[in-house]
Coordinates of C-alpha atoms and ligand atoms in Angstrom, one line a residue:
M25 CA 88.6 95.8 134.1
E26 CA 91.9 95.2 132.3
K27 CA 94.5 98.3 133.0
N28 CA 97.0 99.2 130.2
S29 CA 95.5 97.5 127.1
Y30 CA 97.0 99.8 125.6
K31 CA 100.5 98.8 125.9
D32 CA 100.0 95.7 124.0
Q33 CA 98.6 97.2 120.2
I34 CA 99.6 98.0 117.7
V35 CA 97.4 100.5 115.7
Y36 CA 96.6 100.8 112.0
Q37 CA 95.7 104.4 111.4
I38 CA 92.8 104.4 108.1
Y39 CA 92.4 107.8 106.5
P40 CA 88.9 106.5 105.3
R41 CA 88.5 108.8 102.0
S42 CA 91.5 106.7 100.5
F43 CA 91.5 103.1 102.0
S44 CA 89.1 101.6 100.3
D45 CA 85.8 102.4 98.0
S46 CA 83.2 100.0 97.8
Q47 CA 80.2 101.8 96.2
S48 CA 82.3 103.0 93.1
D49 CA 81.9 106.7 93.6
G50 CA 86.0 107.0 93.6
V51 CA 86.0 107.5 97.6
G52 CA 86.6 105.5 100.1
D53 CA 84.0 104.3 102.1
I54 CA 83.0 102.2 105.3
K55 CA 82.3 99.3 103.6
G56 CA 85.6 99.0 102.1
I57 CA 86.6 98.9 105.3
V58 CA 84.8 96.4 106.1
D59 CA 85.7 94.0 102.7
K60 CA 90.1 94.7 104.5
L61 CA 89.4 93.6 107.6
D62 CA 90.8 90.3 107.1
Y63 CA 94.1 91.7 105.0
L64 CA 94.6 93.6 108.3
K65 CA 94.3 91.2 110.9
D66 CA 97.1 89.0 108.9
L67 CA 98.7 92.0 108.4
G68 CA 99.0 92.0 112.4
I69 CA 97.7 94.9 113.2
T70 CA 94.9 95.0 116.6
T71 CA 93.7 98.5 117.0
I72 CA 92.0 100.4 114.1
W73 CA 92.3 104.6 114.3
L74 CA 88.9 105.6 111.9
S75 CA 90.3 109.3 110.9
P76 CA 86.7 111.0 110.8
I77 CA 84.1 109.5 109.0
F78 CA 80.9 111.4 109.9
S79 CA 78.3 114.0 108.4
S80 CA 80.6 117.0 107.5
P81 CA 81.1 119.6 104.7
M82 CA 84.5 118.4 103.5
E83 CA 85.6 121.3 103.8
D84 CA 89.4 119.6 105.7
G85 CA 88.5 116.4 104.9
G86 CA 86.3 115.9 107.4
Y87 CA 87.6 117.4 110.4
D88 CA 84.8 119.6 110.5
I89 CA 82.1 118.0 111.5
A90 CA 78.6 118.8 111.5
D91 CA 77.1 115.9 113.4
Y92 CA 78.4 114.0 115.6
Y93 CA 76.6 111.4 115.8
H94 CA 75.6 110.0 111.9
V95 CA 78.1 108.7 109.5
D96 CA 78.7 111.2 106.6
S97 CA 76.6 109.7 103.3
L98 CA 80.2 109.6 101.7
F99 CA 81.5 107.1 103.8
G100 CA 78.4 104.8 104.1
T101 CA 75.5 104.7 107.3
D102 CA 75.5 104.5 110.7
E103 CA 74.3 100.6 110.0
D104 CA 78.1 100.5 108.1
L105 CA 79.7 101.6 111.1
D106 CA 77.8 99.8 113.8
L107 CA 78.5 96.6 111.1
L108 CA 82.3 97.7 110.8
L109 CA 82.7 97.7 114.9
K110 CA 80.8 94.4 115.4
E111 CA 83.1 93.0 112.5
S112 CA 86.0 94.2 113.9
K113 CA 85.6 92.9 117.1
K114 CA 84.9 89.2 115.5
R115 CA 88.5 89.6 114.9
G116 CA 89.3 90.4 117.7
L117 CA 90.4 94.1 115.9
K118 CA 89.7 97.1 118.5
I119 CA 88.8 100.8 117.3
L120 CA 89.6 104.6 117.8
L121 CA 87.5 107.0 116.8
D122 CA 88.8 110.2 115.5
L123 CA 87.6 112.9 118.3
V124 CA 87.4 116.5 116.5
V125 CA 86.2 118.6 119.5
N126 CA 88.2 121.5 119.3
H127 CA 85.8 122.5 116.7
T128 CA 83.1 121.7 115.1
S129 CA 82.1 122.3 111.1
D130 CA 79.9 125.8 110.6
K131 CA 77.3 123.6 109.8
H132 CA 76.5 121.7 112.5
H133 CA 73.5 122.5 114.5
W134 CA 75.2 124.3 117.7
F135 CA 76.6 127.0 114.7
L136 CA 73.8 127.3 113.2
E137 CA 71.9 128.2 116.1
A138 CA 74.2 130.0 117.9
K139 CA 75.7 132.4 115.0
K140 CA 71.9 133.3 115.2
S141 CA 72.0 135.8 118.3
K142 CA 73.9 136.4 121.6
D143 CA 71.3 135.0 123.5
N144 CA 70.7 131.6 121.8
P145 CA 71.5 128.9 124.1
Y146 CA 73.7 127.6 121.6
H147 CA 75.7 130.8 121.0
D148 CA 78.2 130.2 124.0
Y149 CA 79.0 127.1 123.1
Y150 CA 81.5 129.1 120.4
V151 CA 84.2 132.4 121.3
W152 CA 83.2 135.4 120.2
R153 CA 84.6 138.6 120.5
E154 CA 83.6 142.1 120.0
K155 CA 86.8 142.4 117.2
P156 CA 90.0 140.4 116.3
N157 CA 92.7 140.5 117.8
T158 CA 96.1 139.1 115.9
L159 CA 95.4 135.7 116.1
K160 CA 96.5 134.0 113.2
S161 CA 94.6 130.6 111.2
T162 CA 97.1 127.2 110.3
F163 CA 95.2 127.6 106.8
G164 CA 96.1 131.3 106.6
G165 CA 94.7 134.6 107.4
S166 CA 93.1 135.9 110.8
A167 CA 91.4 133.1 113.4
W168 CA 88.8 135.7 113.7
E169 CA 85.7 135.6 111.4
Y170 CA 83.3 138.5 111.0
N171 CA 79.4 137.2 111.7
A172 CA 76.8 140.1 110.8
E173 CA 73.6 138.5 112.5
T174 CA 75.5 139.4 115.5
N175 CA 77.9 142.2 115.2
E176 CA 80.8 140.2 116.5
Y177 CA 83.6 137.5 115.7
Y178 CA 83.8 134.1 116.1
L179 CA 87.6 132.6 116.6
H180 CA 88.5 129.5 114.0
L181 CA 92.2 128.2 115.0
F182 CA 91.8 126.3 111.5
A183 CA 89.0 127.4 108.4
K184 CA 86.7 129.4 108.7
G185 CA 83.9 126.5 108.4
Q186 CA 85.9 125.1 111.8
P187 CA 85.0 127.6 114.5
D188 CA 85.7 126.9 118.0
L189 CA 84.2 125.3 120.6
N190 CA 83.9 127.0 123.9
W191 CA 85.8 124.6 126.3
Q192 CA 84.9 127.2 129.3
N193 CA 81.0 126.3 129.0
P194 CA 80.5 123.4 131.2
A195 CA 77.2 122.6 128.8
L196 CA 79.3 122.5 126.1
R197 CA 81.7 120.4 127.8
N198 CA 78.8 117.9 128.9
D199 CA 77.6 117.2 125.2
I200 CA 80.8 116.2 124.4
Y201 CA 81.1 113.5 127.3
K202 CA 77.7 112.2 126.6
M203 CA 78.9 111.9 122.6
M204 CA 82.0 110.4 124.0
N205 CA 79.9 108.2 126.1
Y206 CA 78.0 107.3 123.3
W207 CA 79.9 105.9 120.9
L208 CA 82.2 104.0 123.8
D209 CA 79.3 102.6 124.8
K210 CA 79.1 100.8 121.2
G211 CA 82.3 99.4 121.9
V212 CA 84.9 102.0 120.1
Y213 CA 87.8 101.8 121.5
G214 CA 89.2 104.9 122.3
F215 CA 90.3 108.0 121.1
R216 CA 92.6 110.2 118.9
M217 CA 92.3 113.6 119.8
D218 CA 92.1 116.1 117.1
V219 CA 94.2 119.4 117.9
I220 CA 93.5 118.5 121.7
E221 CA 95.9 121.6 122.9
N222 CA 93.7 123.3 122.1
I223 CA 90.5 123.0 124.1
G224 CA 92.4 124.6 127.0
K225 CA 93.0 127.9 124.8
D226 CA 92.9 131.6 126.5
P227 CA 92.5 133.5 123.5
D228 CA 92.7 137.0 124.7
N229 CA 95.9 136.0 125.5
L230 CA 97.0 134.9 122.3
I231 CA 97.5 131.6 124.3
T232 CA 96.2 128.5 121.9
A233 CA 98.0 125.5 122.7
N234 CA 98.4 124.3 126.4
G235 CA 96.1 127.1 128.2
P236 CA 95.5 126.9 132.0
T237 CA 92.7 125.5 131.4
L238 CA 93.2 122.5 129.6
H239 CA 94.5 119.6 132.1
P240 CA 91.7 120.5 134.4
I241 CA 89.3 119.4 131.5
L242 CA 91.6 117.0 130.3
Q243 CA 91.0 114.9 133.7
E244 CA 87.3 116.0 134.0
M245 CA 86.5 114.4 130.5
A246 CA 88.3 111.3 131.4
A247 CA 86.3 110.8 134.5
S248 CA 83.0 111.4 132.8
T249 CA 84.1 109.2 130.1
F250 CA 87.4 106.3 128.9
A251 CA 88.6 106.6 132.0
K252 CA 85.6 104.3 133.3
K253 CA 86.3 102.0 130.3
D254 CA 89.5 99.4 128.9
S255 CA 90.3 102.3 126.8
M256 CA 93.0 103.9 124.7
T257 CA 93.4 107.4 124.3
V258 CA 96.2 109.3 122.2
G259 CA 96.6 113.1 121.6
E260 CA 97.4 115.0 119.1
T261 CA 99.5 117.8 121.0
W262 CA 102.1 119.8 118.3
C263 CA 103.5 122.4 121.3
S264 CA 104.7 119.7 123.2
N265 CA 108.1 118.1 123.6
A266 CA 109.3 115.0 125.5
E267 CA 109.5 117.4 129.3
T268 CA 106.1 118.7 128.7
R269 CA 104.0 115.8 127.2
V270 CA 104.2 113.9 130.8
L271 CA 101.6 116.6 131.4
Y272 CA 99.3 114.4 129.3
T273 CA 100.7 111.1 129.8
D274 CA 101.8 110.7 133.7
P275 CA 99.7 108.4 135.2
K276 CA 99.2 109.4 138.4
R277 CA 96.9 112.5 136.5
H278 CA 94.2 111.0 134.8
E279 CA 94.5 112.3 131.4
L280 CA 95.9 110.0 128.2
N281 CA 97.6 108.0 127.6
M282 CA 99.8 109.2 125.1
V283 CA 100.5 111.6 122.6
F284 CA 101.8 112.6 119.5
L285 CA 104.7 115.5 119.4
F286 CA 106.2 115.9 115.9
D287 CA 108.9 117.0 117.2
D288 CA 110.3 114.8 114.7
F289 CA 109.0 116.6 111.6
S290 CA 108.7 119.9 113.2
H291 CA 112.7 120.1 114.2
F292 CA 113.2 120.2 110.0
E293 CA 111.0 123.2 109.4
N294 CA 112.2 126.8 108.3
P295 CA 112.0 129.5 110.2
K296 CA 110.3 131.8 107.9
Y297 CA 108.2 129.3 105.5
G298 CA 107.6 127.2 108.3
K299 CA 107.2 123.2 107.2
W300 CA 107.0 123.7 104.0
V301 CA 110.4 124.6 103.2
R302 CA 112.7 122.0 104.7
K303 CA 116.1 122.3 106.0
P304 CA 118.6 119.6 105.2
F305 CA 117.5 116.4 106.3
V306 CA 120.5 115.4 109.2
M307 CA 120.3 111.9 110.2
K308 CA 121.8 112.5 113.6
E309 CA 119.2 115.2 113.9
L310 CA 116.5 112.9 114.0
R311 CA 117.9 109.9 116.1
E312 CA 118.5 112.4 119.0
I313 CA 114.9 113.8 118.9
I314 CA 113.5 110.2 118.8
F315 CA 115.4 108.7 121.7
H316 CA 115.1 112.0 123.7
R317 CA 111.5 111.0 123.5
Q318 CA 112.2 107.4 125.1
M319 CA 114.8 108.1 127.5
V320 CA 112.7 111.1 129.2
E321 CA 110.4 110.4 132.9
Q322 CA 110.2 106.8 131.4
E323 CA 107.9 106.1 134.3
K324 CA 105.4 108.8 133.4
S325 CA 105.1 108.8 129.6
W326 CA 104.3 105.9 127.4
D327 CA 105.6 106.9 123.6
T328 CA 103.8 106.7 120.0
L329 CA 106.3 104.8 117.7
Y330 CA 105.1 106.9 114.0
W331 CA 106.9 107.7 110.9
N332 CA 103.9 108.9 108.8
N333 CA 99.9 110.1 109.2
H334 CA 97.8 112.1 106.9
D335 CA 99.0 114.9 107.6
L336 CA 102.7 114.5 107.1
P337 CA 104.8 113.6 103.5
R338 CA 105.7 110.3 103.3
A339 CA 108.5 109.0 105.8
L340 CA 110.6 107.1 103.0
N341 CA 110.3 110.7 100.8
R342 CA 112.0 112.6 104.1
Y343 CA 114.3 109.9 105.1
I344 CA 114.9 107.7 102.5
D345 CA 117.0 107.7 99.0
L346 CA 113.9 105.7 97.0
K347 CA 117.0 104.0 95.4
Y348 CA 116.6 101.6 98.3
R349 CA 112.5 102.1 98.7
G350 CA 112.0 98.5 99.6
E351 CA 115.1 98.2 102.2
G352 CA 114.5 101.5 103.3
A353 CA 110.5 100.8 104.1
K354 CA 111.9 97.8 106.3
M355 CA 114.6 99.9 108.1
L356 CA 112.5 102.0 109.1
L357 CA 109.8 99.9 110.7
A358 CA 112.5 97.9 112.3
A359 CA 114.6 101.4 113.4
N360 CA 111.2 102.3 116.1
L361 CA 109.2 99.4 116.3
F362 CA 111.2 97.7 119.3
M363 CA 111.3 100.5 121.4
R364 CA 109.1 101.5 124.2
G365 CA 105.5 102.9 123.2
T366 CA 102.8 102.0 121.2
P367 CA 103.7 101.1 117.1
F368 CA 101.4 103.4 114.4
I369 CA 101.1 102.5 111.2
Y370 CA 100.1 104.5 108.5
Q371 CA 98.0 103.1 105.7
G372 CA 101.0 102.6 102.9
D373 CA 103.3 102.1 105.5
E374 CA 103.2 98.5 105.1
I375 CA 103.8 98.2 100.8
G376 CA 106.4 101.3 101.1
M377 CA 104.2 104.0 99.9
V378 CA 105.6 107.3 98.7
N379 CA 104.6 110.5 98.2
G380 CA 101.8 111.3 95.1
S381 CA 102.9 112.9 92.1
F382 CA 101.3 115.8 92.0
R383 CA 101.9 118.2 88.6
S384 CA 99.5 121.0 89.2
K385 CA 97.4 122.7 91.3
E386 CA 94.2 122.0 90.0
E387 CA 95.2 118.4 91.6
Y388 CA 95.3 119.1 94.9
R389 CA 92.4 119.1 97.3
D390 CA 93.4 119.9 100.8
I391 CA 92.4 123.4 102.0
E392 CA 96.1 123.2 103.8
T393 CA 97.4 123.1 100.7
L394 CA 95.6 125.2 98.3
N395 CA 95.2 128.1 100.4
A396 CA 99.3 127.8 101.1
Y397 CA 99.8 129.0 97.2
D398 CA 99.4 132.7 98.5
E399 CA 100.5 132.2 101.6
L400 CA 103.8 131.5 100.6
K401 CA 103.5 134.1 97.7
S402 CA 103.1 136.6 101.0
K403 CA 105.8 135.6 102.7
G404 CA 108.1 136.2 99.2
L405 CA 109.0 132.8 98.1
D406 CA 109.0 132.9 94.0
N407 CA 106.6 130.7 91.9
K408 CA 109.0 127.7 91.5
S409 CA 109.6 127.6 94.9
I410 CA 106.0 127.2 96.0
E411 CA 105.1 124.6 93.3
K412 CA 108.2 122.6 95.1
A413 CA 107.5 123.2 98.2
I414 CA 103.9 122.4 98.4
R415 CA 104.4 118.9 95.9
E416 CA 107.1 117.4 98.8
V417 CA 105.5 118.6 101.9
S418 CA 101.2 118.8 100.7
R419 CA 99.0 116.7 102.7
D420 CA 97.3 115.1 100.2
N421 CA 100.7 113.0 99.6
A422 CA 99.4 110.7 102.5
R423 CA 95.9 110.7 101.2
V424 CA 97.1 109.0 97.7
P425 CA 94.2 106.6 97.4
M426 CA 96.2 102.8 98.7
Q427 CA 98.0 100.2 96.0
W428 CA 96.1 96.8 96.5
S429 CA 96.2 95.9 92.5
S430 CA 97.1 96.1 89.0
K431 CA 92.8 96.7 88.4
A432 CA 92.0 100.4 87.0
H433 CA 93.2 103.3 89.8
F434 CA 95.0 100.3 92.4
G435 CA 91.8 98.7 92.8
F436 CA 90.7 101.5 95.6
S437 CA 87.9 102.2 93.4
N438 CA 85.9 101.3 90.3
G439 CA 84.9 105.0 89.7
Q440 CA 87.3 107.7 89.5
P441 CA 89.0 108.7 92.7
W442 CA 88.3 111.3 94.1
L443 CA 92.0 112.5 94.6
K444 CA 95.1 111.1 92.2
C445 CA 96.5 108.0 92.5
S446 CA 100.0 107.9 92.4
D447 CA 102.5 106.9 89.3
D448 CA 103.9 103.9 90.8
G449 CA 104.1 100.6 89.3
I450 CA 102.1 97.6 90.2
A451 CA 105.0 96.2 92.1
W452 CA 104.0 98.8 95.2
T453 CA 100.5 96.8 95.7
V454 CA 99.1 94.1 98.6
E455 CA 98.8 92.3 95.8
E456 CA 102.4 91.9 94.4
E457 CA 103.9 92.3 97.8
T458 CA 101.5 89.6 99.0
K459 CA 103.3 87.4 96.0
N460 CA 106.8 88.4 97.5
P461 CA 108.2 87.0 101.1
R462 CA 111.2 89.7 100.5
S463 CA 108.4 92.3 100.2
V464 CA 107.7 95.5 102.4
L465 CA 104.6 93.7 103.7
S466 CA 105.8 90.6 104.2
F467 CA 108.8 91.8 106.0
Y468 CA 106.0 94.1 108.2
K469 CA 103.9 90.9 108.6
K470 CA 107.2 89.1 110.2
A471 CA 108.0 92.3 112.6
L472 CA 104.3 92.4 113.7
L473 CA 104.5 88.7 115.2
I474 CA 107.9 88.8 116.9
W475 CA 106.4 92.1 118.4
K476 CA 103.5 90.3 119.8
D477 CA 105.3 86.6 120.7
R478 CA 105.1 86.8 124.6
Q479 CA 108.6 86.0 125.1
F480 CA 109.8 89.6 123.5
R481 CA 106.1 91.1 125.7
D482 CA 107.7 92.0 128.8
L483 CA 110.7 93.1 127.0
L484 CA 109.7 95.5 125.0
K485 CA 106.8 97.0 127.4
D486 CA 109.1 97.6 130.4
G487 CA 112.3 97.2 129.3
K488 CA 114.8 99.9 129.9
F489 CA 115.9 101.9 126.0
I490 CA 119.6 101.8 126.0
P491 CA 120.8 104.2 122.8
Q492 CA 124.3 102.5 121.2
Y493 CA 126.7 104.1 118.8
E494 CA 125.7 107.5 119.1
E495 CA 128.8 109.2 117.6
S496 CA 128.2 107.4 114.8
D497 CA 126.2 109.3 111.4
C498 CA 124.5 106.5 110.2
L499 CA 123.8 103.5 112.7
W500 CA 120.7 104.2 114.5
S501 CA 121.3 101.5 117.2
Y502 CA 119.4 100.9 121.0
R503 CA 119.0 98.0 123.3
R504 CA 116.1 97.4 125.0
I505 CA 116.9 95.1 128.3
H506 CA 115.0 93.5 131.0
E507 CA 115.6 90.5 133.5
G508 CA 118.8 90.0 131.9
K509 CA 117.1 89.6 128.2
T510 CA 118.8 92.3 126.2
L511 CA 116.5 93.4 122.6
E512 CA 119.1 95.2 120.0
V513 CA 118.6 96.8 117.1
I514 CA 121.2 98.0 115.1
A515 CA 120.1 99.6 111.3
N516 CA 122.2 102.0 109.3
F517 CA 119.7 104.6 108.3
S518 CA 122.6 106.0 105.8
N519 CA 122.5 104.9 101.6
Q520 CA 126.2 104.3 102.2
T521 CA 127.9 100.3 103.1
Q522 CA 129.0 100.9 107.0
K523 CA 131.3 98.4 109.5
L524 CA 128.8 96.3 111.6
P525 CA 129.4 96.5 115.2
K526 CA 130.6 94.0 116.9
I527 CA 126.9 91.3 117.8
E528 CA 126.0 88.7 120.6
G529 CA 123.1 86.7 120.4
Q530 CA 120.6 85.1 117.5
I531 CA 119.3 87.9 114.7
I532 CA 115.6 87.1 114.7
L533 CA 115.0 89.7 112.2
H534 CA 116.5 90.9 109.4
N535 CA 115.6 92.8 106.0
Y536 CA 118.0 91.5 103.4
N537 CA 117.6 88.4 102.2
Y538 CA 121.5 86.9 103.4
R539 CA 124.1 88.2 105.6
L540 CA 127.2 90.1 104.6
S541 CA 130.0 89.4 106.7
D542 CA 130.8 92.3 109.0
N543 CA 129.6 95.1 106.9
L544 CA 125.7 96.2 107.0
R545 CA 124.3 97.5 103.1
P546 CA 122.3 100.7 102.8
Y547 CA 119.2 101.0 105.1
E548 CA 120.3 97.5 106.5
A549 CA 118.9 96.7 109.6
I550 CA 119.0 93.8 112.0
V551 CA 117.7 92.4 115.7
I552 CA 119.0 90.3 117.7
Y553 CA 118.4 88.6 121.0
K554 CA 119.9 87.6 123.7
D555 CA 118.8 86.1 126.9
Ligands
LIG29 O1 95.7 118.4 112.4 C1 96.6 119.9 113.4 C2 97.5 120.8 112.1 O2 97.7 121.7 112.8 C3 98.4 119.5 111.3 O3 97.4 119.8 110.6 C4 98.9 121.0 110.8 O4 98.1 121.8 110.3 C5 100.1 120.6 109.9 O5 98.9 120.4 108.7 C6 100.9 119.6 109.7 O6 101.7 120.4 109.7 C7 94.8 118.2 112.8 C8 93.9 117.0 111.5 O7 95.3 116.3 111.5 C9 93.9 117.7 110.7 O8 94.0 116.4 109.9 C10 93.0 118.8 110.6 O9 93.0 119.5 109.6 C11 93.4 119.7 111.5 O10 93.8 119.1 112.9 C12 92.3 120.3 112.1 O11 91.2 119.5 112.6

């Protein structure tokens, strides 16, 4: 069995609801993804991470699963998923499923049974207590909800409709492993693991992440499922850092391949209002966090190279002066693509998509966003500031329908989209960007070809990461060195022209049309190779 194939993958995350609608009902679906497989192959990605497509009441965008074995009719049929697996394989594309096993939907039959009585065989698949403690839900309010049939409370770290599973119960664990093996046997390459840090929780001691039983459970999960195959696993872990993530990723521990830390996003949160009110962006602070991930325990960790996902406001809006939207989008790719780790591209990154253009509460759909109005008011924020906070940070910003062409709704759907499309002009569409050799999309294709080129594979996989010009407030620069070969990235992560340091070697990638003497223009990035 091939080992470590995950180190040669470029992952593209699809949020199916907003990717491509083949049924004209305004919602993206699996057949819509099948229709775009040639586009993805041509882009140069190798693996697709699908956000959840299983049966769900869609209280939390599908992250509330009611049946792990069947596709929700919103997204199509089980046969459509089989077709996607088959057509992806034909094109040499791998599929990661989104494993949401910290909780289910309250419509899952396990929960419908569990809530009936304390001696129901499924009752202890969930977490019940006689009375609530002070644990809070991420989506606002208490993390405990009363259940009259059994006169007790169940735990939900997210929405009330997302009861937490009790991972202390071996019967539950075995049912999850059985489901995981079912999908692995159907040809799924692996899993993105939703809030996997929470499954070892110890709620009586108010411990929700990185609990005492977490790593033994992950080792049991690996041994019982994906460790037996050539697979990829990536955990979502908001409460770890570059030092503690090795508990998940050290190959000797036989747990996961890598994790998303999100410390780059959380760092700019406001102590009182959390992610909703951002501290001013300071490039040096962002660079330090991301470079630090590269420097710590390189032999025990493998990084995730991402800027965006379905939960985050677009990085272009967080970090770039949008007067330079195209240059900035290309610079962001060049800035992290050549680091040590697996690149993750979120749908729309490749065409420079930015946040949505929401103007009223009625236009939002995300449960976390809609709950935030009351949550922020209760923390004393005035209405104007609440509107601004939500406009800038809502997860719906990342879920704006994909922009394919100049047709109605950007060619995403012939029906009324479930979520408002952006106010973008047609320049920021796949159709227009495909025609333009200087577009963000064209740059992505070129950069991914370089990344996959055998000439650079060992250097990018095993090369030492050396940061440089860290005294600069504007330069984002590092070298990768391996067996006498050097790949160097020098990016101007600012909207002001900077002096270009001395460079040696051949420029193999550049995000402007031409070089300009010894300056780096706003967001200008160059990648140099020397052997
Ligand atoms: O997200 C976990 C999570 O905590 C983030 O959504 C966080 O609440 C915030 O939105 C980011 O600042 C995962 C999934 O990615 C998310 O879509 C789900 O809503 C959540 O778990 C529950 O499954």
